[in-house]
Short mmCIF file of C-alpha atoms in Angstrom, two decimals:
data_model
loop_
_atom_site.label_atom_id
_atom_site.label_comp_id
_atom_site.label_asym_id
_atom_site.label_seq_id
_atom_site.Cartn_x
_atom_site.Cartn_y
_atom_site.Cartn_z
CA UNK A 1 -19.53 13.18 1.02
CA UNK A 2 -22.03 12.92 -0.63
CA UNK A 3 -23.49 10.03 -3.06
CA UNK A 4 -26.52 10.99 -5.50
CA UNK A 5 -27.43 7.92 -7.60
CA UNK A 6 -29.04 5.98 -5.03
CA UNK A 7 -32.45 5.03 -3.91
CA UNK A 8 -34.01 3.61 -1.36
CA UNK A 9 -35.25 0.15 -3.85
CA UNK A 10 -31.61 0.14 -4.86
CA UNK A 11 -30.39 -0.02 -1.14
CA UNK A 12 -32.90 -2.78 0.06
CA UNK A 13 -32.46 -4.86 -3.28
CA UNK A 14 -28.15 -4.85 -1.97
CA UNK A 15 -29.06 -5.70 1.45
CA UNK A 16 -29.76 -9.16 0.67
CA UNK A 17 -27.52 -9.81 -1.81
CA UNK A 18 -25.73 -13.29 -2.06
CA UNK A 19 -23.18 -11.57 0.86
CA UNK A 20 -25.89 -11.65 3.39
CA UNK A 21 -25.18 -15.67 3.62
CA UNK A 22 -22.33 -14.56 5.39
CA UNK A 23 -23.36 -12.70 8.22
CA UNK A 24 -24.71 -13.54 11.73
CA UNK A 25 -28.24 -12.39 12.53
CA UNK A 26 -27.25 -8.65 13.15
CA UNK A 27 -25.65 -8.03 10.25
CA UNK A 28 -21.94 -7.29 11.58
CA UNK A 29 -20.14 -10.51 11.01
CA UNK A 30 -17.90 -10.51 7.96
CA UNK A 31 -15.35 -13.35 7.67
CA UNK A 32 -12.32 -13.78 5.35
CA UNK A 33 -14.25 -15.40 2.76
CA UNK A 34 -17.18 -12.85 3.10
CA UNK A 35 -15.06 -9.49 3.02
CA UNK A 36 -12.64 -11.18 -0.16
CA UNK A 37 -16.23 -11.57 -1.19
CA UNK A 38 -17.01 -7.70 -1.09
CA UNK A 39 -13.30 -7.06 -2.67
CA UNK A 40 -14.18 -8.60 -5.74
CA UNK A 41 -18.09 -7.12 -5.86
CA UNK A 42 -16.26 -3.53 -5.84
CA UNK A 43 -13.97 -5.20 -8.75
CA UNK A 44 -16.56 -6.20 -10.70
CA UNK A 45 -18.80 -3.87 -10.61
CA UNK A 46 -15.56 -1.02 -10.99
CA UNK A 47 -15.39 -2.46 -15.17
CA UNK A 48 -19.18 -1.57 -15.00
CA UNK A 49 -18.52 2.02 -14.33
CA UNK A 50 -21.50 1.61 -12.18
CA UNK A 51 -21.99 1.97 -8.14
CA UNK A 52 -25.20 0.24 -7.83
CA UNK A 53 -23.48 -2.93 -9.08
CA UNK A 54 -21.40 -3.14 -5.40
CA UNK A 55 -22.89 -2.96 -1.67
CA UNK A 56 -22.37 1.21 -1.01
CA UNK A 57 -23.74 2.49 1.91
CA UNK A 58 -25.46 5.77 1.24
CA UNK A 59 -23.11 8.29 3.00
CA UNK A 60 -19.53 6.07 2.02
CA UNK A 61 -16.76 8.03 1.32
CA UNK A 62 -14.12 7.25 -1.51
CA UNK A 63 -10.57 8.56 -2.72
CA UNK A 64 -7.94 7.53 -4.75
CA UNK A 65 -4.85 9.16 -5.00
CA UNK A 66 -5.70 10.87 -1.90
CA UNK A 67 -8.71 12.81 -3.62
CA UNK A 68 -11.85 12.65 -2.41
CA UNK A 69 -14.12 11.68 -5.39
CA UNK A 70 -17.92 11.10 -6.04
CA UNK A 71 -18.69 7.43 -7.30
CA UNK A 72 -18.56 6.84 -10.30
CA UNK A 73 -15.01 8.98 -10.76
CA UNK A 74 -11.41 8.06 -11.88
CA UNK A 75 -10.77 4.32 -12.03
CA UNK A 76 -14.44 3.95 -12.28
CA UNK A 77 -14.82 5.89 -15.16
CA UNK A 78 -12.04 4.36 -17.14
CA UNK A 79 -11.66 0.84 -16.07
CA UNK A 80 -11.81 -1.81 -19.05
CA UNK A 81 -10.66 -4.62 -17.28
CA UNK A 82 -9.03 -7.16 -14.47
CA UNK A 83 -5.85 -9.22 -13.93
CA UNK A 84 -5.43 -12.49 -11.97
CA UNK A 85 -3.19 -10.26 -9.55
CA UNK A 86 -4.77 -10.72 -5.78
CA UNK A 87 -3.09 -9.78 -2.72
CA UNK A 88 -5.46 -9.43 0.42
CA UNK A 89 -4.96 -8.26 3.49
CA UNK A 90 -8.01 -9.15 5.86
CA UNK A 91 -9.08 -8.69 9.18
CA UNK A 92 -12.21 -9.66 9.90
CA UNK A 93 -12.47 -7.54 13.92
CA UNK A 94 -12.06 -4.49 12.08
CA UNK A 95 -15.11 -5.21 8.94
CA UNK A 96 -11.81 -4.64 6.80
CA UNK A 97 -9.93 -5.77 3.78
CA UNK A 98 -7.13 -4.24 1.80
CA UNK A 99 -5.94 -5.82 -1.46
CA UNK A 100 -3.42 -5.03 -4.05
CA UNK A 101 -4.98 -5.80 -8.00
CA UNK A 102 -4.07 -5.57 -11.36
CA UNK A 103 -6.42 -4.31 -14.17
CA UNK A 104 -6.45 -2.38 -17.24
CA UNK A 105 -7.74 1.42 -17.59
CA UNK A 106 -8.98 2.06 -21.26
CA UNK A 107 -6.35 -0.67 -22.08
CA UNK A 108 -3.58 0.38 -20.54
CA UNK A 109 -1.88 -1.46 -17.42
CA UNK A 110 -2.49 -0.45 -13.99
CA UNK A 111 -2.22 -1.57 -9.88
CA UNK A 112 -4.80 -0.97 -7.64
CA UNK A 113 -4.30 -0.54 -4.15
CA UNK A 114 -7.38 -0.48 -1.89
CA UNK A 115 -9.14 -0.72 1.68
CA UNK A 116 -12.51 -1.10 2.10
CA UNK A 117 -14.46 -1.12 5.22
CA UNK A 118 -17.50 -3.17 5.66
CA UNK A 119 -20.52 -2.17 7.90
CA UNK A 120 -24.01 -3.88 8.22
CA UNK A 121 -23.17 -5.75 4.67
CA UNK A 122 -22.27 -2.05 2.95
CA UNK A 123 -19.26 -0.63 1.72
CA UNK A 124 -18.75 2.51 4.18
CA UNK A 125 -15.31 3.48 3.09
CA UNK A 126 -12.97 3.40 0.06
CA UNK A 127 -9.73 3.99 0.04
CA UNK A 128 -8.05 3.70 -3.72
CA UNK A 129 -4.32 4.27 -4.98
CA UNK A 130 -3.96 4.19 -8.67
CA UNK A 131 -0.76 3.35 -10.01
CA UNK A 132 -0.41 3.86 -14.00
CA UNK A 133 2.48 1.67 -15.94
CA UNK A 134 3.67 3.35 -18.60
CA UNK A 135 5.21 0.39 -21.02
CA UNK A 136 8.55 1.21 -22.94
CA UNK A 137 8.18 3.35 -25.99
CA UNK A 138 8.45 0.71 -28.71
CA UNK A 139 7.79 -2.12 -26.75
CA UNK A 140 6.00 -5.36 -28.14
CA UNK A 141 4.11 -5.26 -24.33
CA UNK A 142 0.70 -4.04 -24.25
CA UNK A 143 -2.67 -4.83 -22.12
CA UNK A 144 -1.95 -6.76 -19.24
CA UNK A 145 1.25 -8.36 -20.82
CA UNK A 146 3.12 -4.92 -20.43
CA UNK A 147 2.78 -5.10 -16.46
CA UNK A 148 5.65 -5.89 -14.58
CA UNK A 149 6.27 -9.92 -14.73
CA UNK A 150 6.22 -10.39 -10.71
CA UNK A 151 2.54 -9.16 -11.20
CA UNK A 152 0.79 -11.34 -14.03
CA UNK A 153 -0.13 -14.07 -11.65
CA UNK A 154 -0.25 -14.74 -7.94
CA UNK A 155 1.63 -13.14 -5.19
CA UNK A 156 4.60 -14.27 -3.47
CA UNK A 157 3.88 -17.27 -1.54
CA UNK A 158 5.18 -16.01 1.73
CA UNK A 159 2.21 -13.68 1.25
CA UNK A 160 -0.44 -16.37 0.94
CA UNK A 161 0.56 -18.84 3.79
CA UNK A 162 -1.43 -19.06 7.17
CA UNK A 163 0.89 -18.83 10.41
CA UNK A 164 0.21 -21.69 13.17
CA UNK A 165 -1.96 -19.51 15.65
CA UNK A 166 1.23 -20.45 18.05
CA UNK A 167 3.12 -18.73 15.96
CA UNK A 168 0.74 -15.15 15.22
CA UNK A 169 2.26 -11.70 16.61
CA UNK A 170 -0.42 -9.76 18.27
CA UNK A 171 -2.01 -7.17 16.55
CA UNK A 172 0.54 -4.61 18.65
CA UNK A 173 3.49 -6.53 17.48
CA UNK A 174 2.85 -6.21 13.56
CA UNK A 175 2.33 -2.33 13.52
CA UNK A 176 5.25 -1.81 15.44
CA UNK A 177 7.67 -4.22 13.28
CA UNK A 178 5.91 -2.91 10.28
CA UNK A 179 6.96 0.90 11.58
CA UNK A 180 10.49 -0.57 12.25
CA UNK A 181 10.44 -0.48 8.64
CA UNK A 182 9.78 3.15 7.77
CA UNK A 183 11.97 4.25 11.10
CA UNK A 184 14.66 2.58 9.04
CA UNK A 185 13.89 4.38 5.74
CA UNK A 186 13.22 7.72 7.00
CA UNK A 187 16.88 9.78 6.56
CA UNK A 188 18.38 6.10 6.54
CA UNK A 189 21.36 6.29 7.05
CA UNK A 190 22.52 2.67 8.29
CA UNK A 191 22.59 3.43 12.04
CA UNK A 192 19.22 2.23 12.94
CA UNK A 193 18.91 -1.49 14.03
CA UNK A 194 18.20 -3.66 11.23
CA UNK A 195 14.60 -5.44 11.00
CA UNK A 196 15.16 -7.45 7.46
CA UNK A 197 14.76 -11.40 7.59
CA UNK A 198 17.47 -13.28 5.13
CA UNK A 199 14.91 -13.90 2.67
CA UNK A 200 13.70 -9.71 2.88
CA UNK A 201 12.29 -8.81 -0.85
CA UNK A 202 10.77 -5.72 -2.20
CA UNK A 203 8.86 -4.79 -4.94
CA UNK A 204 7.67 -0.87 -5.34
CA UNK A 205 5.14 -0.78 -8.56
CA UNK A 206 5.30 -4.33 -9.06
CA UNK A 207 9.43 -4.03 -9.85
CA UNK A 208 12.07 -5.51 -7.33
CA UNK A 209 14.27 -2.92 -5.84
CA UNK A 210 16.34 -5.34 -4.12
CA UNK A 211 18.50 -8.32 -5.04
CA UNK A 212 18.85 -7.47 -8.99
CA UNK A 213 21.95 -8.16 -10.63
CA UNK A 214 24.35 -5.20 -11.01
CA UNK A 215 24.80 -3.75 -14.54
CA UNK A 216 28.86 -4.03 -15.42
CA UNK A 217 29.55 0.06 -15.16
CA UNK A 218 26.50 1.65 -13.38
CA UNK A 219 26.58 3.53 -10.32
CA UNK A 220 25.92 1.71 -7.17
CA UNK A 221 22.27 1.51 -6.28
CA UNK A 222 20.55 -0.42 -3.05
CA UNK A 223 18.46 -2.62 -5.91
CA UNK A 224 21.74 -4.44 -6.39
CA UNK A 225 21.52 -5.45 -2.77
CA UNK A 226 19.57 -7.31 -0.25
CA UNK A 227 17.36 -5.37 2.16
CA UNK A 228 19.92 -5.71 4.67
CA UNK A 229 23.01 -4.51 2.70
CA UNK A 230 21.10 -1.44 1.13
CA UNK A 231 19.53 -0.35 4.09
CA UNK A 232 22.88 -0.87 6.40
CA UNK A 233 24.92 1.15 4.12
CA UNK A 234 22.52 4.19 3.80
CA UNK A 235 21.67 4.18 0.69
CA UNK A 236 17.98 6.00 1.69
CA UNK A 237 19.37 8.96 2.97
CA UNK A 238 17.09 11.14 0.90
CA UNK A 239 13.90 9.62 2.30
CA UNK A 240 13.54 12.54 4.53
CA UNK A 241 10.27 12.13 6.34
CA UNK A 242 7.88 9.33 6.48
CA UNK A 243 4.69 10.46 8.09
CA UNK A 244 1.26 10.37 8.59
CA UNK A 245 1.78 6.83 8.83
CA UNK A 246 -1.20 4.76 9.29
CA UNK A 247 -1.85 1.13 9.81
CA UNK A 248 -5.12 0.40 8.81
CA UNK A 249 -5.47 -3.36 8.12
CA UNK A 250 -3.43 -6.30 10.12
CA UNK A 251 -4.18 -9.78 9.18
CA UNK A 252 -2.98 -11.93 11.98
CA UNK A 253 -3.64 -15.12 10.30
CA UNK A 254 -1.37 -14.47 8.03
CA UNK A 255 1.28 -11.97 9.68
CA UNK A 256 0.83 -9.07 7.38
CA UNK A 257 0.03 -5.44 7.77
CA UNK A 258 -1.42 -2.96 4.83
CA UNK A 259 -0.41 0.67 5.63
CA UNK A 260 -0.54 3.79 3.53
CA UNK A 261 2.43 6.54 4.20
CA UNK A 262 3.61 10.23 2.52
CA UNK A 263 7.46 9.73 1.89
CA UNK A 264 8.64 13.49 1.96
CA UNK A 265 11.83 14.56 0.26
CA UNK A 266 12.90 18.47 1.14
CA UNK A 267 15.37 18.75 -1.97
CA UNK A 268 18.53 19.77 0.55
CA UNK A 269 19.77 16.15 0.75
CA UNK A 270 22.38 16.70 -2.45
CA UNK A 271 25.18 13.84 -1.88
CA UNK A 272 25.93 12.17 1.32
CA UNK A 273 28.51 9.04 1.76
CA UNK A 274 27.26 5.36 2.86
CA UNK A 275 28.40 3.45 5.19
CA UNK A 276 31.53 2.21 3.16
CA UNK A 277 32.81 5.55 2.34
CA UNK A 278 31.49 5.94 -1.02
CA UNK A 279 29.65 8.84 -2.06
CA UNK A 280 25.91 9.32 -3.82
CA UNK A 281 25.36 12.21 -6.00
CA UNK A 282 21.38 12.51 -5.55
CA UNK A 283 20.12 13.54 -9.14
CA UNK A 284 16.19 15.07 -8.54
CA UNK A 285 16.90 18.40 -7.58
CA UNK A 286 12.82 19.93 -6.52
CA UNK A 287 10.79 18.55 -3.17
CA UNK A 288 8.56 16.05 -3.99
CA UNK A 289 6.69 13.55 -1.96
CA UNK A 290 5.36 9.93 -2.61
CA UNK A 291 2.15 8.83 -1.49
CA UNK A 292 2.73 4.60 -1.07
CA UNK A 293 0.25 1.93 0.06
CA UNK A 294 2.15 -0.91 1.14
CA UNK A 295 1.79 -4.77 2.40
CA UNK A 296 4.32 -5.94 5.22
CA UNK A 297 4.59 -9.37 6.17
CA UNK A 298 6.70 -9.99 9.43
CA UNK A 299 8.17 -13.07 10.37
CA UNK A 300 7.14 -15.23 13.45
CA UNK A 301 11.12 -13.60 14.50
CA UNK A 302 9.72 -10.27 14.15
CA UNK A 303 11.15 -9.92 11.02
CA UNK A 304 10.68 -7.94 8.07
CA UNK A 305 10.26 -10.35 4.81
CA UNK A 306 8.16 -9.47 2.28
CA UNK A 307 7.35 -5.60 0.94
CA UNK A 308 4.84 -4.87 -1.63
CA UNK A 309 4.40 -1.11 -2.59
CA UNK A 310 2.81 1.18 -4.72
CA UNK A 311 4.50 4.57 -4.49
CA UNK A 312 2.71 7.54 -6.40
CA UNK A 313 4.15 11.06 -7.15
CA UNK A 314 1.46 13.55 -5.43
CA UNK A 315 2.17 17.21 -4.73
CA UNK A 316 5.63 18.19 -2.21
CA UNK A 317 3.63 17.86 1.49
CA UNK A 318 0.35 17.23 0.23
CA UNK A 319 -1.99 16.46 3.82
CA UNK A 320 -4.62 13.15 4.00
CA UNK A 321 -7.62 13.36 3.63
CA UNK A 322 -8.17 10.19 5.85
CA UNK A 323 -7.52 10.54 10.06
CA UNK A 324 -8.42 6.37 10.70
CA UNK A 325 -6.11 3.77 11.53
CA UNK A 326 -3.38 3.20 13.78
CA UNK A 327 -0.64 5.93 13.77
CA UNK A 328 2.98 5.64 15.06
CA UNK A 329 4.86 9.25 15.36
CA UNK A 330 7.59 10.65 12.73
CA UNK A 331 10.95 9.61 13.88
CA UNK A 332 12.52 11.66 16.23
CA UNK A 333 15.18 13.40 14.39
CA UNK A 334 12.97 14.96 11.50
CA UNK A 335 11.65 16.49 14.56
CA UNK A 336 14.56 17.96 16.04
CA UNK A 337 15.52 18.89 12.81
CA UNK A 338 12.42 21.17 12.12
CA UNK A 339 12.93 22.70 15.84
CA UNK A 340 16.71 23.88 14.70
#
């Protein structure tokens, strides 16, 4: 794409910018401190509404919501502010860094999910996921006090501790416990072997959708239950397709993976019975699909613990506009299924 409010001053006045301290000689050195550095320049300068406030290369290219945009557009038009919320996802070999951040769009409460890729000290890519809170109609909440209370300060500290190198996976091993994860969610429906650690957790939009406390009366929902339970019993049948999956950030220091996925849903899954014998009326009745950035974090075990995700309504089979990263294929039976 490309970027019309730059100039050649502009460019040279970035390129040695307090990041350059950072580098080696060439240029292409970027450690955890430097690219968390270049996380929080695209922040700052996002409030701005102005591009020249962040290290863009010329030629970078920059969605959100799966759109390709020009800079300034979207979030950078209507950004008003930023949250304590921080949750990186770095890897240094790759000139990447993927965060999760809370901030405020012409006042209202949103999460940011985003990738950047660093080249040469610039910004080459952007890769944005908006999601929007609506607070309760009537509520007292507004501003950054109506997010969602597991987002108002730091992450979960499983996400912020550094694994003994002993105890790292390799870069392999992460992408394909991560995709363990969406094998198990695609047309779950509790046959699949189970990848959740005791201590699993999961938050989609900054809510928990596992281990709440059931309300006396209401149907039976997999939030009620730990990852283990909910996924063992089936409760994801729906979830028919999760594809064009792509890992595009693994932090090994810290055993976590940032991936972005469509979640397809065809509309034909009506009611279907869990493992236990009881039966789920499904209530959406049209296709839709979810677009979902998400942050894994695996156990030394190979274990799933921690999920952090931020799943966005987008058009029924909408395509990427993105072809980088790591892929692992669609699980086999949507395939067979489509060749019926």
């Amino acid at each position: 794409m490309k970027a019309r409010y730059w100039s050649v001053a502009v460019v040279s006045a970035l390129l040695v910018g307090s990041a350059a301290s950072s580098y080696g000689a060439a240029g292409t050195n970027c450690d955890r401190a430097c690219l968390t550095g270049f996380a929080e320049k695209y922040l700052s300068a996002m409030v701005t509404h102005d591009p020249h406030n962040a290290p863009f290369a010329t030629n970078v290219k920059f969605t959100e919501d799966g759109a390709p945009l020009e800079l300034p557009d979207g979030l950078w038009r209507t950004a008003s502010g930023l949250g304590p919320y921080r949750l990186y996802v770095v890897d240094p070999d790759t000139g990447q860094i993927a965060f999760f951040a809370t901030g405020l769009e012409n006042g209202a409460p949103v999460i940011l999910a985003a990738r950047l890729k660093v080249v040469h000290q610039k910004i080459t890519e952007a890769e944005t996921e908006v999601t929007r809170i609506t607070p309760p109609v009537g509520g007292s909440k507004t501003g950054l006090d109506a997010l969602p209370d597991a987002l108002k300060d730091k992450p979960r500290p499983q996400f912020l501790q550094d694994v003994p190198p002993s105890k790292r996976l390799t870069h392999e091993q992460l992408i394909d416990d991560a995709n363990a994860y969406w094998d198990d969610l695609e047309s779950n429906d509790g046959s699949k072997p189970n990848p959740f650690a005791a201590d699993c957790q999961r938050l989609e939009g900054g809510h928990p959708t596992t281990n709440l406390p059931a309300k006396p009366g209401a149907p039976p929902s997999g939030a009620n239950m730990s990852c283990a339970a909910a996924f063992g019993l089936g409760f994801y049948r729906e979830d028919n397709r999760v594809r064009d999956r792509r890992y595009l950030v693994v932090d090994r220091e810290r055993n976590l993976v940032y991936q972005v996925v469509f979640i397809d849903h065809d509309g034909t899954v009506r009611q279907f019975k869990l493992t236990d014998g009881r039966e789920i009326i499904v209530k959406r009745t049209a296709p839709y699909t979810w677009l979902a950035s998400a942050v894994i974090q695996i156990t030394p075990e190979g274990k799933i613990s921690q999920i952090e995700a931020t799943p966005n309504a987008v058009p029924y089979g909408m395509p990427g506009n993105w072809s980088n990263g790591e892929t692992r294929p669609t699980h086999a039976k949507w395939n067979r299924k489509m060749e019926d």
